[in-house]
């Protein structure tokens, strides 16, 4: 289970650093903005999370957890709390980047049930069914991270976001070369009187095996 957090955090970092001769990071290419690293912390670092759920209990002001990555939608971090066997999200935390969770004495350790809790607003987000904490099967990890996205957002948030991003850019360049479409801003759409020539679009993603290929197609929405 916890491997998925490691994959997502690695992808988050990968998309925000330069690669080969590119002068812009993948994040900047897709968003037009330079990436920010103010939330960056060492993965697996020991952390002291302010316990909003028990703020009236003076003896339980903080919980000890281990950093699992960033939750961009709430500008917070995710943490595994071994003592409670759950994952929590919080923005009120102190990191100890010199200490980490000790490795398991035996490989293949299992976490029976992990609860995900948002400590910022005290809401239980969801409960995750039984998963392996240490993934020893390559087939299992392949099934977990290699799903075909159904939307642009899913593609960029997936563990294969780099491959999908490459497919998206390839499709855009192809359409530009063929001169079959022109991207317009929402403001431009609202101002124009020739709306009959403007179509909204959506992305369709396909993964082809043997050899593995990632395909992205930009299509007009049906009306």
Short mmCIF file of N, CA and C in Angstrom, two decimals, residues 65-213:
data_model
loop_
_atom_site.label_atom_id
_atom_site.label_comp_id
_atom_site.label_asym_id
_atom_site.label_seq_id
_atom_site.Cartn_x
_atom_site.Cartn_y
_atom_site.Cartn_z
N UNK A 65 4.41 10.32 13.14
CA UNK A 65 4.13 9.67 11.87
C UNK A 65 5.33 9.77 10.95
N UNK A 66 5.15 9.29 9.72
CA UNK A 66 6.24 9.28 8.74
C UNK A 66 5.73 9.81 7.41
N UNK A 67 6.47 10.76 6.86
CA UNK A 67 6.05 11.51 5.68
C UNK A 67 5.86 10.62 4.46
N UNK A 68 4.68 10.74 3.79
CA UNK A 68 4.37 9.94 2.61
C UNK A 68 4.21 10.77 1.34
N UNK A 69 4.30 12.10 1.46
CA UNK A 69 4.17 12.91 0.26
C UNK A 69 3.22 14.08 0.44
N UNK A 70 2.97 14.78 -0.67
CA UNK A 70 2.21 16.02 -0.66
C UNK A 70 0.78 15.78 -1.15
N UNK A 71 -0.16 16.51 -0.57
CA UNK A 71 -1.54 16.52 -1.07
C UNK A 71 -1.80 17.91 -1.64
N UNK A 72 -1.51 18.13 -2.93
CA UNK A 72 -1.57 19.47 -3.53
C UNK A 72 -2.92 20.15 -3.40
N UNK A 73 -4.02 19.35 -3.41
CA UNK A 73 -5.34 19.96 -3.37
C UNK A 73 -5.60 20.69 -2.06
N UNK A 74 -4.87 20.33 -0.99
CA UNK A 74 -5.08 20.99 0.30
C UNK A 74 -3.81 21.63 0.84
N UNK A 75 -2.73 21.62 0.04
CA UNK A 75 -1.45 22.19 0.47
C UNK A 75 -1.02 21.63 1.83
N UNK A 76 -1.09 20.32 1.93
CA UNK A 76 -0.73 19.64 3.17
C UNK A 76 0.11 18.42 2.81
N UNK A 77 0.38 17.58 3.80
CA UNK A 77 1.17 16.37 3.59
C UNK A 77 0.40 15.15 4.08
N UNK A 78 0.80 13.99 3.61
CA UNK A 78 0.24 12.73 4.09
C UNK A 78 1.26 12.04 4.99
N UNK A 79 0.77 11.37 6.03
CA UNK A 79 1.65 10.70 6.98
C UNK A 79 1.08 9.34 7.37
N UNK A 80 1.97 8.39 7.54
CA UNK A 80 1.56 7.09 8.07
C UNK A 80 1.78 7.11 9.57
N UNK A 81 0.75 6.74 10.32
CA UNK A 81 0.82 6.67 11.78
C UNK A 81 0.86 5.20 12.17
N UNK A 82 2.05 4.62 12.40
CA UNK A 82 2.15 3.19 12.70
C UNK A 82 1.36 2.77 13.93
N UNK A 83 1.36 3.62 14.96
CA UNK A 83 0.68 3.26 16.19
C UNK A 83 -0.81 3.09 16.04
N UNK A 84 -1.40 3.80 15.05
CA UNK A 84 -2.85 3.72 14.82
C UNK A 84 -3.19 3.02 13.51
N UNK A 85 -2.14 2.60 12.78
CA UNK A 85 -2.34 1.88 11.52
C UNK A 85 -3.24 2.66 10.56
N UNK A 86 -2.90 3.93 10.34
CA UNK A 86 -3.70 4.75 9.44
C UNK A 86 -2.84 5.82 8.80
N UNK A 87 -3.38 6.41 7.75
CA UNK A 87 -2.74 7.53 7.06
C UNK A 87 -3.55 8.78 7.34
N UNK A 88 -2.88 9.87 7.71
CA UNK A 88 -3.56 11.13 7.98
C UNK A 88 -2.99 12.22 7.09
N UNK A 89 -3.77 13.26 6.89
CA UNK A 89 -3.34 14.42 6.12
C UNK A 89 -3.38 15.65 7.02
N UNK A 90 -2.30 16.39 7.04
CA UNK A 90 -2.24 17.56 7.92
C UNK A 90 -1.25 18.58 7.39
N UNK A 91 -1.52 19.86 7.69
CA UNK A 91 -0.60 20.94 7.33
C UNK A 91 0.11 21.47 8.56
N UNK A 92 -0.27 20.97 9.73
CA UNK A 92 0.34 21.41 10.99
C UNK A 92 1.27 20.32 11.50
N UNK A 93 2.56 20.46 11.18
CA UNK A 93 3.49 19.37 11.45
C UNK A 93 4.92 19.89 11.61
N UNK A 94 5.73 19.16 12.35
CA UNK A 94 7.15 19.45 12.47
C UNK A 94 7.92 18.22 11.97
N UNK A 95 8.82 18.43 11.01
CA UNK A 95 9.57 17.34 10.40
C UNK A 95 10.92 17.12 11.09
N UNK A 96 11.29 15.87 11.23
CA UNK A 96 12.62 15.49 11.72
C UNK A 96 13.28 14.68 10.60
N UNK A 97 14.00 15.36 9.70
CA UNK A 97 14.53 14.72 8.51
C UNK A 97 15.81 13.93 8.77
N UNK A 98 16.19 13.79 10.03
CA UNK A 98 17.36 12.97 10.38
C UNK A 98 16.96 11.59 10.90
N UNK A 99 15.65 11.37 11.04
CA UNK A 99 15.17 10.09 11.55
C UNK A 99 14.09 9.53 10.63
N UNK A 100 14.09 8.21 10.47
CA UNK A 100 13.16 7.54 9.58
C UNK A 100 12.60 6.29 10.25
N UNK A 101 11.52 5.78 9.65
CA UNK A 101 10.92 4.57 10.19
C UNK A 101 11.83 3.37 9.96
N UNK A 102 12.10 2.56 10.97
CA UNK A 102 12.98 1.39 10.78
C UNK A 102 12.34 0.38 9.85
N UNK A 103 13.16 -0.26 9.02
CA UNK A 103 12.65 -1.24 8.08
C UNK A 103 12.11 -2.47 8.79
N UNK A 104 11.21 -3.22 8.12
CA UNK A 104 10.62 -4.41 8.73
C UNK A 104 11.67 -5.50 8.93
N UNK A 105 11.52 -6.27 10.01
CA UNK A 105 12.45 -7.37 10.27
C UNK A 105 12.24 -8.51 9.31
N UNK A 106 11.00 -8.63 8.79
CA UNK A 106 10.69 -9.67 7.82
C UNK A 106 10.06 -9.03 6.59
N UNK A 107 10.45 -9.46 5.38
CA UNK A 107 9.85 -8.90 4.16
C UNK A 107 8.40 -9.31 4.02
N UNK A 108 7.66 -8.47 3.29
CA UNK A 108 6.28 -8.82 3.00
C UNK A 108 5.33 -8.54 4.14
N UNK A 109 5.67 -7.59 5.03
CA UNK A 109 4.79 -7.28 6.15
C UNK A 109 3.46 -6.74 5.64
N UNK A 110 2.39 -7.05 6.35
CA UNK A 110 1.04 -6.69 5.91
C UNK A 110 0.42 -5.67 6.87
N UNK A 111 -0.22 -4.67 6.30
CA UNK A 111 -1.06 -3.78 7.08
C UNK A 111 -2.49 -4.21 6.82
N UNK A 112 -3.21 -4.65 7.84
CA UNK A 112 -4.54 -5.20 7.62
C UNK A 112 -5.51 -4.16 7.09
N UNK A 113 -5.60 -3.01 7.74
CA UNK A 113 -6.51 -1.95 7.30
C UNK A 113 -5.87 -0.61 7.59
N UNK A 114 -5.87 0.28 6.61
CA UNK A 114 -5.33 1.62 6.81
C UNK A 114 -6.45 2.62 6.67
N UNK A 115 -6.63 3.49 7.64
CA UNK A 115 -7.62 4.54 7.56
C UNK A 115 -6.94 5.83 7.14
N UNK A 116 -7.61 6.59 6.26
CA UNK A 116 -7.09 7.88 5.82
C UNK A 116 -7.92 8.97 6.47
N UNK A 117 -7.27 9.82 7.25
CA UNK A 117 -7.97 10.86 7.99
C UNK A 117 -7.39 12.22 7.66
N UNK A 118 -8.28 13.20 7.47
CA UNK A 118 -7.86 14.58 7.23
C UNK A 118 -7.90 15.31 8.56
N UNK A 119 -6.73 15.60 9.13
CA UNK A 119 -6.69 16.26 10.43
C UNK A 119 -6.97 17.74 10.35
N UNK A 120 -6.94 18.31 9.13
CA UNK A 120 -7.15 19.74 8.98
C UNK A 120 -8.59 20.11 9.31
N UNK A 121 -9.56 19.31 8.83
CA UNK A 121 -10.96 19.63 9.08
C UNK A 121 -11.66 18.52 9.87
N UNK A 122 -10.87 17.61 10.41
CA UNK A 122 -11.37 16.56 11.29
C UNK A 122 -12.37 15.63 10.61
N UNK A 123 -12.27 15.44 9.29
CA UNK A 123 -13.17 14.56 8.57
C UNK A 123 -12.47 13.27 8.22
N UNK A 124 -13.15 12.16 8.41
CA UNK A 124 -12.64 10.88 7.94
C UNK A 124 -12.83 10.83 6.43
N UNK A 125 -11.75 10.68 5.69
CA UNK A 125 -11.83 10.71 4.24
C UNK A 125 -12.30 9.38 3.69
N UNK A 126 -11.61 8.31 4.02
CA UNK A 126 -12.01 6.99 3.51
C UNK A 126 -11.22 5.92 4.23
N UNK A 127 -11.67 4.72 4.08
CA UNK A 127 -10.94 3.58 4.63
C UNK A 127 -10.46 2.72 3.47
N UNK A 128 -9.19 2.39 3.49
CA UNK A 128 -8.59 1.63 2.41
C UNK A 128 -8.61 0.15 2.78
N UNK A 129 -9.06 -0.68 1.87
CA UNK A 129 -9.10 -2.12 2.12
C UNK A 129 -7.70 -2.69 2.28
N UNK A 130 -7.64 -3.94 2.72
CA UNK A 130 -6.35 -4.58 3.01
C UNK A 130 -5.43 -4.55 1.81
N UNK A 131 -4.20 -4.10 2.04
CA UNK A 131 -3.18 -4.01 1.00
C UNK A 131 -1.83 -4.40 1.59
N UNK A 132 -0.93 -4.83 0.75
CA UNK A 132 0.42 -5.13 1.20
C UNK A 132 1.18 -3.85 1.48
N UNK A 133 1.82 -3.75 2.65
CA UNK A 133 2.67 -2.60 2.94
C UNK A 133 3.96 -2.69 2.15
N UNK A 134 4.47 -3.89 1.97
CA UNK A 134 5.67 -4.11 1.17
C UNK A 134 5.27 -4.96 -0.02
N UNK A 135 5.37 -4.42 -1.22
CA UNK A 135 4.93 -5.13 -2.42
C UNK A 135 6.07 -5.97 -2.95
N UNK A 136 5.92 -7.28 -2.90
CA UNK A 136 6.98 -8.17 -3.36
C UNK A 136 6.71 -8.72 -4.75
N UNK A 137 5.48 -8.57 -5.23
CA UNK A 137 5.13 -9.10 -6.54
C UNK A 137 5.14 -8.01 -7.57
N UNK A 138 5.95 -8.17 -8.63
CA UNK A 138 5.99 -7.17 -9.69
C UNK A 138 4.66 -7.09 -10.41
N UNK A 139 3.96 -8.21 -10.51
CA UNK A 139 2.66 -8.20 -11.18
C UNK A 139 1.66 -7.38 -10.40
N UNK A 140 1.70 -7.46 -9.07
CA UNK A 140 0.79 -6.70 -8.24
C UNK A 140 1.04 -5.22 -8.39
N UNK A 141 2.30 -4.80 -8.31
CA UNK A 141 2.63 -3.38 -8.44
C UNK A 141 2.29 -2.88 -9.82
N UNK A 142 2.45 -3.74 -10.85
CA UNK A 142 2.11 -3.34 -12.22
C UNK A 142 0.63 -3.05 -12.33
N UNK A 143 -0.21 -3.91 -11.72
CA UNK A 143 -1.65 -3.71 -11.78
C UNK A 143 -2.07 -2.45 -11.04
N UNK A 144 -1.35 -2.10 -9.96
CA UNK A 144 -1.71 -0.95 -9.15
C UNK A 144 -1.45 0.36 -9.86
N UNK A 145 -0.34 0.43 -10.62
CA UNK A 145 0.08 1.73 -11.13
C UNK A 145 -0.17 1.91 -12.62
N UNK A 146 -0.61 0.84 -13.31
CA UNK A 146 -0.74 0.93 -14.75
C UNK A 146 -2.19 0.84 -15.20
N UNK A 147 -3.01 1.78 -14.81
CA UNK A 147 -4.39 1.84 -15.24
C UNK A 147 -4.55 2.95 -16.26
N UNK A 148 -5.49 2.77 -17.17
CA UNK A 148 -5.71 3.77 -18.22
C UNK A 148 -6.59 4.89 -17.67
N UNK A 149 -6.16 6.14 -17.74
CA UNK A 149 -6.95 7.26 -17.22
C UNK A 149 -8.17 7.54 -18.07
N UNK A 150 -9.18 8.11 -17.47
CA UNK A 150 -10.41 8.45 -18.19
C UNK A 150 -10.57 9.95 -18.39
N UNK A 151 -9.62 10.74 -17.90
CA UNK A 151 -9.69 12.19 -18.06
C UNK A 151 -8.27 12.76 -18.06
N UNK A 152 -8.17 14.02 -18.48
CA UNK A 152 -6.88 14.72 -18.51
C UNK A 152 -6.28 14.80 -17.10
N UNK A 153 -7.14 15.10 -16.13
CA UNK A 153 -6.67 15.22 -14.74
C UNK A 153 -6.14 13.88 -14.24
N UNK A 154 -6.88 12.80 -14.55
CA UNK A 154 -6.43 11.48 -14.12
C UNK A 154 -5.07 11.13 -14.73
N UNK A 155 -4.87 11.51 -15.99
CA UNK A 155 -3.61 11.21 -16.68
C UNK A 155 -2.43 11.90 -16.00
N UNK A 156 -2.61 13.17 -15.64
CA UNK A 156 -1.51 13.93 -15.03
C UNK A 156 -1.26 13.52 -13.58
N UNK A 157 -2.28 12.94 -12.94
CA UNK A 157 -2.11 12.51 -11.56
C UNK A 157 -1.75 11.04 -11.42
N UNK A 158 -1.68 10.33 -12.54
CA UNK A 158 -1.39 8.90 -12.48
C UNK A 158 0.10 8.66 -12.26
N UNK A 159 0.43 7.42 -11.93
CA UNK A 159 1.83 7.05 -11.73
C UNK A 159 2.60 6.96 -13.05
N UNK A 160 1.88 7.02 -14.16
CA UNK A 160 2.50 7.01 -15.48
C UNK A 160 2.32 8.37 -16.16
N UNK A 161 2.24 9.42 -15.36
CA UNK A 161 1.95 10.76 -15.87
C UNK A 161 2.96 11.23 -16.92
N UNK A 162 4.22 10.85 -16.77
CA UNK A 162 5.23 11.28 -17.74
C UNK A 162 4.96 10.70 -19.13
N UNK A 163 4.58 9.43 -19.17
CA UNK A 163 4.27 8.80 -20.46
C UNK A 163 3.01 9.39 -21.07
N UNK A 164 2.00 9.65 -20.24
CA UNK A 164 0.77 10.25 -20.76
C UNK A 164 1.02 11.69 -21.20
N UNK A 165 1.85 12.42 -20.47
CA UNK A 165 2.16 13.80 -20.85
C UNK A 165 2.87 13.82 -22.21
N UNK A 166 3.77 12.89 -22.41
CA UNK A 166 4.47 12.81 -23.70
C UNK A 166 3.48 12.52 -24.83
N UNK A 167 2.52 11.64 -24.57
CA UNK A 167 1.51 11.33 -25.58
C UNK A 167 0.62 12.54 -25.87
N UNK A 168 0.29 13.30 -24.82
CA UNK A 168 -0.53 14.51 -24.99
C UNK A 168 0.19 15.55 -25.84
N UNK A 169 1.46 15.80 -25.51
CA UNK A 169 2.24 16.78 -26.27
C UNK A 169 2.40 16.35 -27.72
N UNK A 170 2.56 15.07 -27.95
CA UNK A 170 2.70 14.55 -29.31
C UNK A 170 1.42 14.78 -30.10
N UNK A 171 0.28 14.56 -29.46
CA UNK A 171 -1.01 14.78 -30.13
C UNK A 171 -1.21 16.27 -30.45
N UNK A 172 -0.86 17.14 -29.50
CA UNK A 172 -1.02 18.58 -29.73
C UNK A 172 -0.13 19.05 -30.88
N UNK A 173 1.11 18.59 -30.90
CA UNK A 173 2.03 18.97 -31.98
C UNK A 173 1.52 18.47 -33.32
N UNK A 174 0.97 17.26 -33.33
CA UNK A 174 0.43 16.70 -34.57
C UNK A 174 -0.73 17.53 -35.09
N UNK A 175 -1.61 17.95 -34.20
CA UNK A 175 -2.77 18.75 -34.61
C UNK A 175 -2.35 20.14 -35.05
N UNK A 176 -1.31 20.67 -34.42
CA UNK A 176 -0.79 21.96 -34.86
C UNK A 176 -0.20 21.86 -36.26
N UNK A 177 0.54 20.78 -36.51
CA UNK A 177 1.13 20.58 -37.83
C UNK A 177 0.06 20.44 -38.91
N UNK A 178 -1.03 19.77 -38.56
CA UNK A 178 -2.12 19.57 -39.52
C UNK A 178 -3.04 20.78 -39.62
N UNK A 179 -2.87 21.73 -38.69
CA UNK A 179 -3.69 22.94 -38.64
C UNK A 179 -5.19 22.62 -38.59
N UNK A 180 -5.53 21.68 -37.72
CA UNK A 180 -6.93 21.26 -37.63
C UNK A 180 -7.65 21.86 -36.42
N UNK A 181 -6.92 22.57 -35.57
CA UNK A 181 -7.60 23.20 -34.46
C UNK A 181 -6.79 24.39 -33.96
N UNK A 182 -7.44 25.24 -33.19
CA UNK A 182 -6.79 26.38 -32.58
C UNK A 182 -7.31 26.50 -31.15
N UNK A 183 -6.40 26.54 -30.19
CA UNK A 183 -6.79 26.67 -28.79
C UNK A 183 -7.18 28.12 -28.50
N UNK A 184 -8.29 28.30 -27.78
CA UNK A 184 -8.75 29.64 -27.41
C UNK A 184 -9.02 29.68 -25.92
N UNK A 185 -8.87 30.85 -25.32
CA UNK A 185 -9.11 31.00 -23.89
C UNK A 185 -10.61 31.12 -23.63
N UNK A 186 -11.01 30.85 -22.40
CA UNK A 186 -12.41 30.97 -22.03
C UNK A 186 -12.89 32.40 -22.20
N UNK A 187 -12.05 33.37 -21.86
CA UNK A 187 -12.41 34.78 -22.01
C UNK A 187 -12.68 35.11 -23.47
N UNK A 188 -11.87 34.55 -24.34
CA UNK A 188 -12.05 34.77 -25.77
C UNK A 188 -13.37 34.17 -26.24
N UNK A 189 -13.73 33.02 -25.68
CA UNK A 189 -14.99 32.38 -26.05
C UNK A 189 -16.17 33.24 -25.64
N UNK A 190 -16.10 33.80 -24.44
CA UNK A 190 -17.20 34.61 -23.93
C UNK A 190 -17.38 35.90 -24.71
N UNK A 191 -16.28 36.42 -25.26
CA UNK A 191 -16.34 37.69 -25.98
C UNK A 191 -16.78 37.53 -27.43
N UNK A 192 -16.50 36.35 -28.02
CA UNK A 192 -16.76 36.19 -29.44
C UNK A 192 -18.24 36.03 -29.74
N UNK A 193 -18.64 36.42 -30.91
CA UNK A 193 -20.03 36.26 -31.36
C UNK A 193 -20.16 35.09 -32.33
N UNK A 194 -19.03 34.48 -32.70
CA UNK A 194 -19.03 33.37 -33.65
C UNK A 194 -18.83 32.05 -32.91
N UNK A 195 -19.73 31.77 -32.00
CA UNK A 195 -19.56 30.60 -31.15
C UNK A 195 -19.84 29.30 -31.89
N UNK A 196 -20.47 29.38 -33.07
CA UNK A 196 -20.76 28.15 -33.78
C UNK A 196 -19.50 27.46 -34.27
N UNK A 197 -18.37 28.15 -34.28
CA UNK A 197 -17.12 27.55 -34.74
C UNK A 197 -16.23 27.09 -33.60
N UNK A 198 -16.72 27.20 -32.37
CA UNK A 198 -15.91 26.84 -31.20
C UNK A 198 -16.48 25.58 -30.57
N UNK A 199 -15.64 24.57 -30.43
CA UNK A 199 -16.06 23.29 -29.85
C UNK A 199 -15.24 22.99 -28.61
N UNK A 200 -15.91 22.50 -27.59
CA UNK A 200 -15.17 22.03 -26.41
C UNK A 200 -14.61 20.64 -26.72
N UNK A 201 -13.58 20.27 -26.02
CA UNK A 201 -12.91 19.00 -26.32
C UNK A 201 -12.70 18.17 -25.06
N UNK A 202 -12.33 16.95 -25.27
CA UNK A 202 -11.95 16.07 -24.17
C UNK A 202 -10.85 15.13 -24.65
N UNK A 203 -10.13 14.55 -23.70
CA UNK A 203 -9.03 13.65 -24.03
C UNK A 203 -9.47 12.20 -23.90
N UNK A 204 -9.01 11.39 -24.85
CA UNK A 204 -9.23 9.94 -24.81
C UNK A 204 -7.86 9.26 -24.77
N UNK A 205 -7.68 8.38 -23.81
CA UNK A 205 -6.38 7.74 -23.61
C UNK A 205 -6.47 6.24 -23.86
N UNK A 206 -5.45 5.71 -24.54
CA UNK A 206 -5.40 4.28 -24.86
C UNK A 206 -3.98 3.78 -24.61
N UNK A 207 -3.88 2.63 -23.96
CA UNK A 207 -2.58 2.01 -23.74
C UNK A 207 -2.51 0.73 -24.56
N UNK A 208 -1.51 0.64 -25.43
CA UNK A 208 -1.37 -0.52 -26.30
C UNK A 208 -0.17 -1.37 -25.85
N UNK A 209 -0.39 -2.66 -25.62
CA UNK A 209 0.71 -3.53 -25.17
C UNK A 209 1.53 -4.08 -26.32
N UNK A 210 2.69 -4.59 -26.01
CA UNK A 210 3.54 -5.39 -26.91
C UNK A 210 3.80 -4.74 -28.26
N UNK A 211 4.65 -3.77 -28.38
CA UNK A 211 5.33 -3.09 -27.27
C UNK A 211 4.40 -2.07 -26.61
N UNK A 212 4.70 -1.74 -25.36
CA UNK A 212 3.85 -0.82 -24.62
C UNK A 212 3.91 0.57 -25.23
N UNK A 213 2.73 1.09 -25.59
CA UNK A 213 2.65 2.43 -26.17
C UNK A 213 1.51 3.20 -25.51
#
